mmCIF file of C-alpha atoms in Angstrom:
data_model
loop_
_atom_site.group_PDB
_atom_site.id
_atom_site.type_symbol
_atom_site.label_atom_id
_atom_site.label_comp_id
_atom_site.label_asym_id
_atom_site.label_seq_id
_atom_site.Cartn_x
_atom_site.Cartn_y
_atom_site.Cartn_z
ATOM 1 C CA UNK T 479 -104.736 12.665 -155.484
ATOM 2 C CA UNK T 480 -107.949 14.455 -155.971
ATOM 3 C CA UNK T 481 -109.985 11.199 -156.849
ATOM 4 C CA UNK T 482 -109.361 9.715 -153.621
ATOM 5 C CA UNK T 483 -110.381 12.409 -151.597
ATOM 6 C CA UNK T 484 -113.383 10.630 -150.619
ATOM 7 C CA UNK T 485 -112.023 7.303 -150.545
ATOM 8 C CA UNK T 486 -112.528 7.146 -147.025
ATOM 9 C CA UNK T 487 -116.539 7.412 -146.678
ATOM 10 C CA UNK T 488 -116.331 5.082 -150.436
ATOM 11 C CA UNK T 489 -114.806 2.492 -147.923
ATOM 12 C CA UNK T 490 -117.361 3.188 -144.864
ATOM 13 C CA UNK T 491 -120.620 0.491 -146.562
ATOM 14 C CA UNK T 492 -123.085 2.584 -144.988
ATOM 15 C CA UNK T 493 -122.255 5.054 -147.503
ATOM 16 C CA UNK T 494 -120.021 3.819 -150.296
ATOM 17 C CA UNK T 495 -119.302 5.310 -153.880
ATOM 18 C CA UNK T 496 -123.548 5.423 -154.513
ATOM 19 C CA UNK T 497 -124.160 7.121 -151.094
ATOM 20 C CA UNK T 498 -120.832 9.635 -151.813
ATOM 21 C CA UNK T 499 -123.149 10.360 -154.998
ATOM 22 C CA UNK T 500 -125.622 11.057 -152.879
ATOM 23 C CA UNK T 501 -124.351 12.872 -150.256
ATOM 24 C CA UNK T 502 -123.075 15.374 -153.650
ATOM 25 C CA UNK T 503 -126.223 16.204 -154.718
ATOM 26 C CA UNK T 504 -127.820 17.604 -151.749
ATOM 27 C CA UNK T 505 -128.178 21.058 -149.932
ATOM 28 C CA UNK T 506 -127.804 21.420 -146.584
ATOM 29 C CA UNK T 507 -128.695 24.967 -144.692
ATOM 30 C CA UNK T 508 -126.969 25.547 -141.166
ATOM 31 C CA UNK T 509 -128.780 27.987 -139.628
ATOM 32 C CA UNK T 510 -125.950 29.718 -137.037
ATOM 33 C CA UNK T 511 -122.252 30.260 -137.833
ATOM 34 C CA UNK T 512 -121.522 30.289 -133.936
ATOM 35 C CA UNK T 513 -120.069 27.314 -132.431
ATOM 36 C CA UNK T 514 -122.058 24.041 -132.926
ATOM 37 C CA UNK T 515 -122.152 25.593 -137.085
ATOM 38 C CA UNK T 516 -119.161 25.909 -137.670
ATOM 39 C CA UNK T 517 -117.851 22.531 -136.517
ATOM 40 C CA UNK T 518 -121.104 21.307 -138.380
ATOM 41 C CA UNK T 519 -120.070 23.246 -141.751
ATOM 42 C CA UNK T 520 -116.648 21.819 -141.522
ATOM 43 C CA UNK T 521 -117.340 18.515 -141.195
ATOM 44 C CA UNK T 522 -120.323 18.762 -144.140
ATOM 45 C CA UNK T 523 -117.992 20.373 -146.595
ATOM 46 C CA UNK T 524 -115.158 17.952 -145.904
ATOM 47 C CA UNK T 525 -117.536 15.108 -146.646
ATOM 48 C CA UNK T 526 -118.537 16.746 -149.978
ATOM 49 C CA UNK T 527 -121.910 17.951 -150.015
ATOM 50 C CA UNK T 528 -122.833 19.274 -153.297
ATOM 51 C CA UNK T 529 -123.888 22.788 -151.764
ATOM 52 C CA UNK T 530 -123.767 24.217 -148.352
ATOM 53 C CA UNK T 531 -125.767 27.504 -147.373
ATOM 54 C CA UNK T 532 -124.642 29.115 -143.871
ATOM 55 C CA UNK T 533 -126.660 32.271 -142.374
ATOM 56 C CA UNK T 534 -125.734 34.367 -139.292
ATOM 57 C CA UNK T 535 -126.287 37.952 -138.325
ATOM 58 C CA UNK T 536 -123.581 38.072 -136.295
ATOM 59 C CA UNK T 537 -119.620 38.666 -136.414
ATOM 60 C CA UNK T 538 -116.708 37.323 -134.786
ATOM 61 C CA UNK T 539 -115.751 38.225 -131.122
ATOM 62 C CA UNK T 540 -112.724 37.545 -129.430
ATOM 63 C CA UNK T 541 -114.854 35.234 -126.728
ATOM 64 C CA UNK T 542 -115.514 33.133 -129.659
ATOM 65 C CA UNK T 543 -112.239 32.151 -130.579
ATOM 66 C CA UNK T 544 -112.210 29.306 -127.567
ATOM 67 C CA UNK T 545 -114.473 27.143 -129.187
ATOM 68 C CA UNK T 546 -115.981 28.535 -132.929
ATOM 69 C CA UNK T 547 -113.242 26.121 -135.154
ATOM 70 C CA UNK T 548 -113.377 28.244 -138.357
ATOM 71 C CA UNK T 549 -112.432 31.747 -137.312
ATOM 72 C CA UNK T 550 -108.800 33.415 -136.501
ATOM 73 C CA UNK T 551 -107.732 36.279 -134.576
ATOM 74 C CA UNK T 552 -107.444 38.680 -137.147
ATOM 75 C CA UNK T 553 -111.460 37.606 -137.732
ATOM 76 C CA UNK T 554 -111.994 39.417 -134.208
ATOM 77 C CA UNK T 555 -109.868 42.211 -134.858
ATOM 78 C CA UNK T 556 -111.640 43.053 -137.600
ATOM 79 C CA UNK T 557 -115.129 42.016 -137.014
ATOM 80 C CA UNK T 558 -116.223 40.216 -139.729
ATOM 81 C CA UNK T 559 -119.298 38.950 -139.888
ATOM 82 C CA UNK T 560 -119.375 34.950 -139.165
ATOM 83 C CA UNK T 561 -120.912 34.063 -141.959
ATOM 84 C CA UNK T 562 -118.262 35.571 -144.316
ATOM 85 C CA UNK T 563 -115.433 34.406 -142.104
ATOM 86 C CA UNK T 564 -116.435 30.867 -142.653
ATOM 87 C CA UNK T 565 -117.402 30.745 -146.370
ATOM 88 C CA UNK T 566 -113.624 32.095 -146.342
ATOM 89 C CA UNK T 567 -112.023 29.136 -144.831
ATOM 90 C CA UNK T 568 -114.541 26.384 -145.746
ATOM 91 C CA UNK T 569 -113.751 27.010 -149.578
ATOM 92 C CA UNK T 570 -110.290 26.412 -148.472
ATOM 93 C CA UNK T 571 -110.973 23.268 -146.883
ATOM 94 C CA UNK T 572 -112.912 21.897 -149.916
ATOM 95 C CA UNK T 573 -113.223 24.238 -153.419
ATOM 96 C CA UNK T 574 -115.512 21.843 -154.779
ATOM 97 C CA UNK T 575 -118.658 22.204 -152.673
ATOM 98 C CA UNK T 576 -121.035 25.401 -153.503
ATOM 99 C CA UNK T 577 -121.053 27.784 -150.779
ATOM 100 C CA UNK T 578 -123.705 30.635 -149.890
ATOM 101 C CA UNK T 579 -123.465 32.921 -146.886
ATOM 102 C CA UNK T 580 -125.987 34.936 -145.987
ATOM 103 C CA UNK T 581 -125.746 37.829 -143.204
ATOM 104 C CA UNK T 582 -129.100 38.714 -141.863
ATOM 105 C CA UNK T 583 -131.434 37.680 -138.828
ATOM 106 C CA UNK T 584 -133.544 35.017 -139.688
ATOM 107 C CA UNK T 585 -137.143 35.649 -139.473
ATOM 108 C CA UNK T 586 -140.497 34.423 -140.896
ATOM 109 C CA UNK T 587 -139.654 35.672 -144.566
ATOM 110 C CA UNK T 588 -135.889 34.640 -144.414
ATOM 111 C CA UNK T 589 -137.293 31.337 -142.995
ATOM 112 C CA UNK T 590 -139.991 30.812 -145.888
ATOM 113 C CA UNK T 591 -137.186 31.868 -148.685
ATOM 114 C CA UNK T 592 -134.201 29.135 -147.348
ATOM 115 C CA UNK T 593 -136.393 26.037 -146.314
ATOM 116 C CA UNK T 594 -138.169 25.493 -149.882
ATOM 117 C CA UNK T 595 -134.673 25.095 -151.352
ATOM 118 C CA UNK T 596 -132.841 22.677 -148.956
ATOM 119 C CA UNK T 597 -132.461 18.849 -148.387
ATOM 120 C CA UNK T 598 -131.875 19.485 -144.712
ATOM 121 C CA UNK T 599 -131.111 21.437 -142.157
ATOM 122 C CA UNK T 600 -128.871 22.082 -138.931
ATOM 123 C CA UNK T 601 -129.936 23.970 -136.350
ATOM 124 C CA UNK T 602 -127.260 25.544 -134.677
ATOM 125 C CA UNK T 603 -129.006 28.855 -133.492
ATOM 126 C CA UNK T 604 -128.807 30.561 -129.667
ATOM 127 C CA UNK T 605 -132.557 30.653 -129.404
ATOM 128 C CA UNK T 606 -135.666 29.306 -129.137
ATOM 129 C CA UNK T 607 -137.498 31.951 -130.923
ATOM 130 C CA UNK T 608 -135.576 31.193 -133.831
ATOM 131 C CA UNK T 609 -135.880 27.159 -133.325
ATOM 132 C CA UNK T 610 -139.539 27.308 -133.519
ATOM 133 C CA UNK T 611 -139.639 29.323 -136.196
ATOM 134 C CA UNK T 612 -137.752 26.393 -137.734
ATOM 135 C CA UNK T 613 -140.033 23.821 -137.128
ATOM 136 C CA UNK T 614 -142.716 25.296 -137.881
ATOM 137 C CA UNK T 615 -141.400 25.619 -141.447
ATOM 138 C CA UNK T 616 -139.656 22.655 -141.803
ATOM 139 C CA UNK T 617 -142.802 21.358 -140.826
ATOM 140 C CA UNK T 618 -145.146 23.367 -143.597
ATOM 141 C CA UNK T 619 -142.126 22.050 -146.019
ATOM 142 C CA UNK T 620 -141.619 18.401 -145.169
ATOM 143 C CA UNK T 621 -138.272 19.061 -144.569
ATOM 144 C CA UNK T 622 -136.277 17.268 -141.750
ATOM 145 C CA UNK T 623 -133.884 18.968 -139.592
ATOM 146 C CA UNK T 624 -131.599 18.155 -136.937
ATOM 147 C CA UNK T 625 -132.043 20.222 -133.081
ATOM 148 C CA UNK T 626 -128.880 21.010 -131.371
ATOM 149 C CA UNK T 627 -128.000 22.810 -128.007
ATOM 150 C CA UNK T 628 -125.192 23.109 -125.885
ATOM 151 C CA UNK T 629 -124.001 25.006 -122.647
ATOM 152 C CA UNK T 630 -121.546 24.039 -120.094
ATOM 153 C CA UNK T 631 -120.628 21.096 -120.297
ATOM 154 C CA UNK T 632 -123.831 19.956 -121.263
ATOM 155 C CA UNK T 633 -125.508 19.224 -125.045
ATOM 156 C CA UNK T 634 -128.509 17.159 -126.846
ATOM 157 C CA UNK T 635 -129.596 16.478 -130.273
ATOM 158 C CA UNK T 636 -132.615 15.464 -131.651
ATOM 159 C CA UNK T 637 -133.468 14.221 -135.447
ATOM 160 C CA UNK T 638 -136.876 15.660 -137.050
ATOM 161 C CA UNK T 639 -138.625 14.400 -139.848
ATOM 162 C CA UNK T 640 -141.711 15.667 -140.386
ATOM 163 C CA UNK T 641 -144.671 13.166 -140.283
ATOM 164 C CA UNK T 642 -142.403 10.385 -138.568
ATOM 165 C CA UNK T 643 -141.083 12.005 -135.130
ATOM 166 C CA UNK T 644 -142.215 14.523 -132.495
ATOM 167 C CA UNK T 645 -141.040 17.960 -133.735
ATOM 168 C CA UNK T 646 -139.720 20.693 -131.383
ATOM 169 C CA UNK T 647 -143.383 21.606 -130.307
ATOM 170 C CA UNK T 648 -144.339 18.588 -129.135
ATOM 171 C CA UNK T 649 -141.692 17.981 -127.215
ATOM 172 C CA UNK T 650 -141.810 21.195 -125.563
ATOM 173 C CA UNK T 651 -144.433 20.318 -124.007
ATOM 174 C CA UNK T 652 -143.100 17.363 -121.900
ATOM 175 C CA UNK T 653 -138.967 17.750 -122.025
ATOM 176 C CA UNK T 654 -137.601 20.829 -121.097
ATOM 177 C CA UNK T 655 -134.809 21.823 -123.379
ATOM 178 C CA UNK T 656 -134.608 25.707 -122.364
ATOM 179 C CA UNK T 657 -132.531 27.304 -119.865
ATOM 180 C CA UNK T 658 -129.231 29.162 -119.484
ATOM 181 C CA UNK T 659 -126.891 30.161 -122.211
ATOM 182 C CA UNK T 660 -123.067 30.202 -122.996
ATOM 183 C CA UNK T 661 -123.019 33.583 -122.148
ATOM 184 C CA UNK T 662 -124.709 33.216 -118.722
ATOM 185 C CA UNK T 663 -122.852 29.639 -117.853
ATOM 186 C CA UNK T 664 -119.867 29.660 -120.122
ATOM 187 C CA UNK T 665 -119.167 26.191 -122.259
ATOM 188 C CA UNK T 666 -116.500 24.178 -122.983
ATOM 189 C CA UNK T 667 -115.362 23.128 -126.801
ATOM 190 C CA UNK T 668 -115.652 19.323 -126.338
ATOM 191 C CA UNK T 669 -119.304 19.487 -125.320
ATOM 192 C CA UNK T 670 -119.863 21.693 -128.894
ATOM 193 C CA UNK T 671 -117.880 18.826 -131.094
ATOM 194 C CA UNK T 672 -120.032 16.010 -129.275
ATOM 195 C CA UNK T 673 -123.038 17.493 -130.611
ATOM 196 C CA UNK T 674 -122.131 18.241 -133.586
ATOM 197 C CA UNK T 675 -120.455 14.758 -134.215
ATOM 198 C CA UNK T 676 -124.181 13.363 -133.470
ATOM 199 C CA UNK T 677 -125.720 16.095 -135.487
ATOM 200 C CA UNK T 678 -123.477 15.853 -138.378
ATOM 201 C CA UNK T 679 -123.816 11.768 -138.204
ATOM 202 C CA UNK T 680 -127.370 12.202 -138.250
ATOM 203 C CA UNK T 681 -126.981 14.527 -141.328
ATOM 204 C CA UNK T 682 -125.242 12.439 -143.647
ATOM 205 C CA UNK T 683 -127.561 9.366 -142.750
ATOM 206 C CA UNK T 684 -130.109 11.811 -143.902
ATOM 207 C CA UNK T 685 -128.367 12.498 -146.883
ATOM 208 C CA UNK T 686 -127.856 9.203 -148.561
ATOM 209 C CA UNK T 687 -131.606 8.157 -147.671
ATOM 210 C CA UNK T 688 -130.598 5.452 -144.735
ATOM 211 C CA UNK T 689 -133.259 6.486 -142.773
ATOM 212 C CA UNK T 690 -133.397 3.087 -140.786
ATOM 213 C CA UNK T 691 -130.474 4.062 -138.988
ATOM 214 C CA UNK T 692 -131.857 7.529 -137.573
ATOM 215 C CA UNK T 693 -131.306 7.342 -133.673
ATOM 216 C CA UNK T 694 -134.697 7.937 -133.165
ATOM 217 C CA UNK T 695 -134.241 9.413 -129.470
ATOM 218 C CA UNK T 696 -132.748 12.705 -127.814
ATOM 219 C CA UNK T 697 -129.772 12.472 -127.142
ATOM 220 C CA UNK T 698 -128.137 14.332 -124.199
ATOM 221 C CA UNK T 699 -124.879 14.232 -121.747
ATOM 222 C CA UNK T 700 -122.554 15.943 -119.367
ATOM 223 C CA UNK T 701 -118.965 15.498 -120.870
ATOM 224 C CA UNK T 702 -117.969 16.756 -117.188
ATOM 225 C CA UNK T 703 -119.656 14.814 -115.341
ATOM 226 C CA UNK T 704 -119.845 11.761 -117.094
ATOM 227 C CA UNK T 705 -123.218 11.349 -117.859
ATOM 228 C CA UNK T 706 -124.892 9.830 -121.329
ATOM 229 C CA UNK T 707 -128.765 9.195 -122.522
ATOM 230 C CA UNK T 708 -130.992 8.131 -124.837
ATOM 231 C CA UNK T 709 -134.736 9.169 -124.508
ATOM 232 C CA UNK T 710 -137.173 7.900 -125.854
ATOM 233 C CA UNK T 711 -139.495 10.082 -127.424
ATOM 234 C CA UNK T 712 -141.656 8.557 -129.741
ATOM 235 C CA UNK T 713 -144.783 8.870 -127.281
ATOM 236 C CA UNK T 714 -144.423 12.834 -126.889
ATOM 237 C CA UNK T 715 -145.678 12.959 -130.645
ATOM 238 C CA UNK T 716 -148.831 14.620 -130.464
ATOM 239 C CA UNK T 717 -151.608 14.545 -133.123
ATOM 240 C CA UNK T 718 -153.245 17.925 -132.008
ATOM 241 C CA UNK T 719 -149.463 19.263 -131.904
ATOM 242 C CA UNK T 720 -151.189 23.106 -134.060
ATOM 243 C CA UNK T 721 -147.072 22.395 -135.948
ATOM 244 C CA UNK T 722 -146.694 19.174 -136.969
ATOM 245 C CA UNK T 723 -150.663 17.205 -135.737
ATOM 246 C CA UNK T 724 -153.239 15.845 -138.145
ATOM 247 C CA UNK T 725 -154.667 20.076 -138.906
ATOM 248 C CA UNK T 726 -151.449 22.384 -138.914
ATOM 249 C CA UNK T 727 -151.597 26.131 -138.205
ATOM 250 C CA UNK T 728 -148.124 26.411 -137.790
ATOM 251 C CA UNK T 729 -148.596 29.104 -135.111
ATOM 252 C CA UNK T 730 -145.107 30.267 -135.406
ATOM 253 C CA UNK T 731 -145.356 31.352 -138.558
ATOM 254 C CA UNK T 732 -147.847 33.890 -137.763
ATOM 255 C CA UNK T 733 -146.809 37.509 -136.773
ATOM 256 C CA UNK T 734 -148.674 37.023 -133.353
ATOM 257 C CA UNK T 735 -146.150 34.526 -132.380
ATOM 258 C CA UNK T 736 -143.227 36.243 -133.130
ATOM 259 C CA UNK T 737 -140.815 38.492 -131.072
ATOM 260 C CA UNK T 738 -141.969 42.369 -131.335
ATOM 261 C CA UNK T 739 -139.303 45.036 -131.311
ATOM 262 C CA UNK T 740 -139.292 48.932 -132.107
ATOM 263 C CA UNK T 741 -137.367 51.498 -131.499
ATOM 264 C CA UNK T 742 -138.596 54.206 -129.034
ATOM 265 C CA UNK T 743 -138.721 57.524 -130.722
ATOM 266 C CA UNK T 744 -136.558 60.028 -129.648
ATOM 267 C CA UNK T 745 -134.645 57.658 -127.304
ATOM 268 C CA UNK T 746 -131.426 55.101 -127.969
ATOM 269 C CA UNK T 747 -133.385 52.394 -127.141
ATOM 270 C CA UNK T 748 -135.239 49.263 -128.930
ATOM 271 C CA UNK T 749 -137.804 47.315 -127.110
ATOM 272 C CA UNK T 750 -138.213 43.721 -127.313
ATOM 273 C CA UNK T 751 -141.349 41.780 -126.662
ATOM 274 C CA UNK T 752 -141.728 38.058 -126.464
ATOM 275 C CA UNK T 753 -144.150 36.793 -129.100
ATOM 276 C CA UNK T 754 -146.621 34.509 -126.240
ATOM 277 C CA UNK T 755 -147.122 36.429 -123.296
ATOM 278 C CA UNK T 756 -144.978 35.466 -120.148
ATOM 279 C CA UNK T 757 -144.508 36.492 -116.698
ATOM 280 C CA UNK T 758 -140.662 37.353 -116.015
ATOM 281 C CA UNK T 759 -139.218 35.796 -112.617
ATOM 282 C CA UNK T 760 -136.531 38.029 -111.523
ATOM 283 C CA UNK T 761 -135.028 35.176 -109.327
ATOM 284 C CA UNK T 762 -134.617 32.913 -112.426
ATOM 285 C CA UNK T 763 -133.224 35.712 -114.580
ATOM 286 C CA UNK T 764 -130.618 36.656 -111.538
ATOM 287 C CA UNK T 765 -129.627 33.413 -111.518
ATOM 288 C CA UNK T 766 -129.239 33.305 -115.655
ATOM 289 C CA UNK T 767 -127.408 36.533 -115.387
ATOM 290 C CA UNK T 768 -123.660 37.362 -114.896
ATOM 291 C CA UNK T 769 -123.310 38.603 -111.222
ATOM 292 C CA UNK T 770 -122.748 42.432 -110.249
ATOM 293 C CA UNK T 771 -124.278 45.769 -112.285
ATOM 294 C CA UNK T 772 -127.788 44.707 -111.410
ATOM 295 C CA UNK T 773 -130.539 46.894 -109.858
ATOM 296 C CA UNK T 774 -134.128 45.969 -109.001
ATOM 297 C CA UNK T 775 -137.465 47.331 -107.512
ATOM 298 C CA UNK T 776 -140.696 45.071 -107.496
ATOM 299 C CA UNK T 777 -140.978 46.144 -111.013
ATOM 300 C CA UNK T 778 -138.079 46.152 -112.852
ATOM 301 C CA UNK T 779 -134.708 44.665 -113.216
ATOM 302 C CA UNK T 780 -132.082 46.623 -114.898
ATOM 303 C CA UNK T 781 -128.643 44.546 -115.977
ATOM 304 C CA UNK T 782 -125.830 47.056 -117.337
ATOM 305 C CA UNK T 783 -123.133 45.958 -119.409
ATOM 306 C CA UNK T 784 -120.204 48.221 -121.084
ATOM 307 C CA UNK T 785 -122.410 49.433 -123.341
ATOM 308 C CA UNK T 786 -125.537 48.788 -123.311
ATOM 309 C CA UNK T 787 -128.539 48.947 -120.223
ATOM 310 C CA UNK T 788 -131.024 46.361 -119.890
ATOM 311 C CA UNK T 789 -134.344 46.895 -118.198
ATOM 312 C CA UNK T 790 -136.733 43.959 -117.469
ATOM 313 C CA UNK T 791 -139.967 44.456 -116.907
ATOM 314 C CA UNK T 792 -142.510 41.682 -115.159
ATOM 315 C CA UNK T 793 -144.976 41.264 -118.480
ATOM 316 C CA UNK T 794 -142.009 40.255 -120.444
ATOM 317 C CA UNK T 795 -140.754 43.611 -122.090
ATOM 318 C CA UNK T 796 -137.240 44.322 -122.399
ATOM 319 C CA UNK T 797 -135.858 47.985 -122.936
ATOM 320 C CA UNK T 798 -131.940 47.508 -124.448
ATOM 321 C CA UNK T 799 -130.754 50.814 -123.730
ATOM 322 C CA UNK T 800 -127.264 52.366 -126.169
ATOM 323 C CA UNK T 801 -128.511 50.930 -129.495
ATOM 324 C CA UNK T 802 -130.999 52.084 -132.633
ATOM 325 C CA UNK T 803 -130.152 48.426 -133.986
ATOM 326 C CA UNK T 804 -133.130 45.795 -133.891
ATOM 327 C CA UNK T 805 -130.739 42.823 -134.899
ATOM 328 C CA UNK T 806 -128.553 44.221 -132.467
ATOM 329 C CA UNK T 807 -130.844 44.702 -129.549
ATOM 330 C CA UNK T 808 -132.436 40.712 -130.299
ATOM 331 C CA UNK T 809 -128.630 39.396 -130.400
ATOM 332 C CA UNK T 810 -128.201 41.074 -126.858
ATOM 333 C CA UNK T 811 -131.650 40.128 -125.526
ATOM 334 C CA UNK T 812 -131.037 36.044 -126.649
ATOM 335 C CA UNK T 813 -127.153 35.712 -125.219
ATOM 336 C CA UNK T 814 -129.019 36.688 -121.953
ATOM 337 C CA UNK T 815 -132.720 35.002 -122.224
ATOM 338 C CA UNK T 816 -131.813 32.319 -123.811
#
């Protein structure tokens, strides 16, 4: 019957009937309807948050039936966007909960219209442009959000709350959470439902206000190889951190930080350039890259795909030659960047 539906979590005293109450009242924003959001959005509406906003620019691929839980076959065939596809089939799961879907490629503007409204939020984007854009405004916002990542067989999670932990920045700058993608090194499903299970957990302690039982470290593993951790991070907070110390800029917020792109005039090409300036190592990107269709000359490296050409260039520039599209063009240049 309908009134036991949540009977379950009533049982579980963590949460009980007043933390079910709770847990209804809130609004939670995933940020990513790829694989670690959907499993995320799944479990959230089953538990019966009151309202559950999902964005992604993307649409479903046949590669992404292996591991992204909410979308079917004819999904691929017909491309729908992700974030449609799974507003579909949550409401199916659970009528109850209020369900926005927004497609569109999350920037400083989309950023500064979603955070204001939520209790939380899941990260469960494919890049760290669009991560530190996150907590940067989660930051300005005081609201907490919950880091996820996974590739391989690998993952981690990490709980923010502004004024309490380290946010993303600060521990950038002593744990290195970058590196290849799923696209570059494949992944396995189980690795994407461990870190959701931990960002999910996370959530719904979150949600009914036990803060006391936040895990309070990064979590990370290799399913494969059998390998589990705990780090301690406390010390990596960092009062001079410019996104989260005692005098915020929040630097990411600021157009100079972002990720430049245009599209060349008179050519089918958009060019991408990193917000901070970098110096590209060609070995490192070989080794990130799927093997065979590359060329390279002491200043370039050019990586050719079906249907699109991409050229590398030492100060950080990408060309993404066969597309007009920005969101496009930045979808392509994160599944191989990172």
């Amino acid at each position: 019957m309908a009134q036991d539906r949540y009977s379950r979590q009533h049982l579980f005293t963590p949460i009980g009937e007043k933390g079910q109450n709770k847990i209804k009242s809130k609004h939670v924003l995933i940020l990513g309807a790829g694989a670690l959001g959907t499993s995320s959005a799944e479990q959230l509406v089953r538990s019966g948050i009151g309202k559950l906003t999902i964005v992604d620019r993307d649409y479903v691929e046949w590669s992404n039936l292996q591991r992204q839980q909410l979308f079917e076959e004819e999904d691929a065939r017909s491309r729908t966007p992700k974030a449609v596809a799974a507003k579909e089939k949550l409401q199916l799961y659970n009528s109850e909960v209020t369900i926005e879907a927004y497609i569109m490629d999350v920037q400083r503007e989309e950023m500064e219209f979603l955070i204001p409204t939520v209790d939380i939020v899941l990260d469960a984007t494919d890049n760290f442009d669009t991560r530190m854009l996150l907590n940067d405004c989660c930051q300005k916002y005081a609201t907490p959000w919950i880091y996820g990542g996974c590739v391989g067989s690998h993952g981690m999670s990490f709980t923010i709350v502004p004024g309490e932990t380290p946010c993303l920045h600060c521990l950038l700058e002593s744990v290195p959470l970058g590196g290849a993608t799923c696209d570059t090194a494949g992944i396995i499903s189980p690795a994407v439902h461990m870190v959701t299970a931990h960002q999910v957990a996370e959530a719904l302690k979150l949600l009914v206000g036990d803060y006391d039982a936040l895990f309070h470290k990064l979590i990370t593993f290799d399913l494969w190889n059998h390998q589990y951790s705990g780090v301690k991070v406390g010390r990596a907070k960092n009062k001079d951190c410019p996104s989260c110390g005692e005098n915020p800029s929040y630097p990411f917020l600021s157009l100079e930080h972002q990720t430049k792109t245009a599209v060349l005039c008179g050519r089918d090409t958009v060019q991408i350039r990193p917000g901070q300036k970098v110096e590209r190592n060609f070995e490192e990107l070989k080794a990130a890259i799927p093997a065979g269709n590359v060329e390279e000359n002491p200043f370039l490296l050019s990586f050719q795909t079906n249907d699109y050409r991409m050229v590398f260039f030492k100060d950080g520039r990408v060309l993404i030659h066969g597309t007009k599209d920005v969101t496009e063009a930045r979808r392509l240049y994160h599944k191989v960047v990172g």
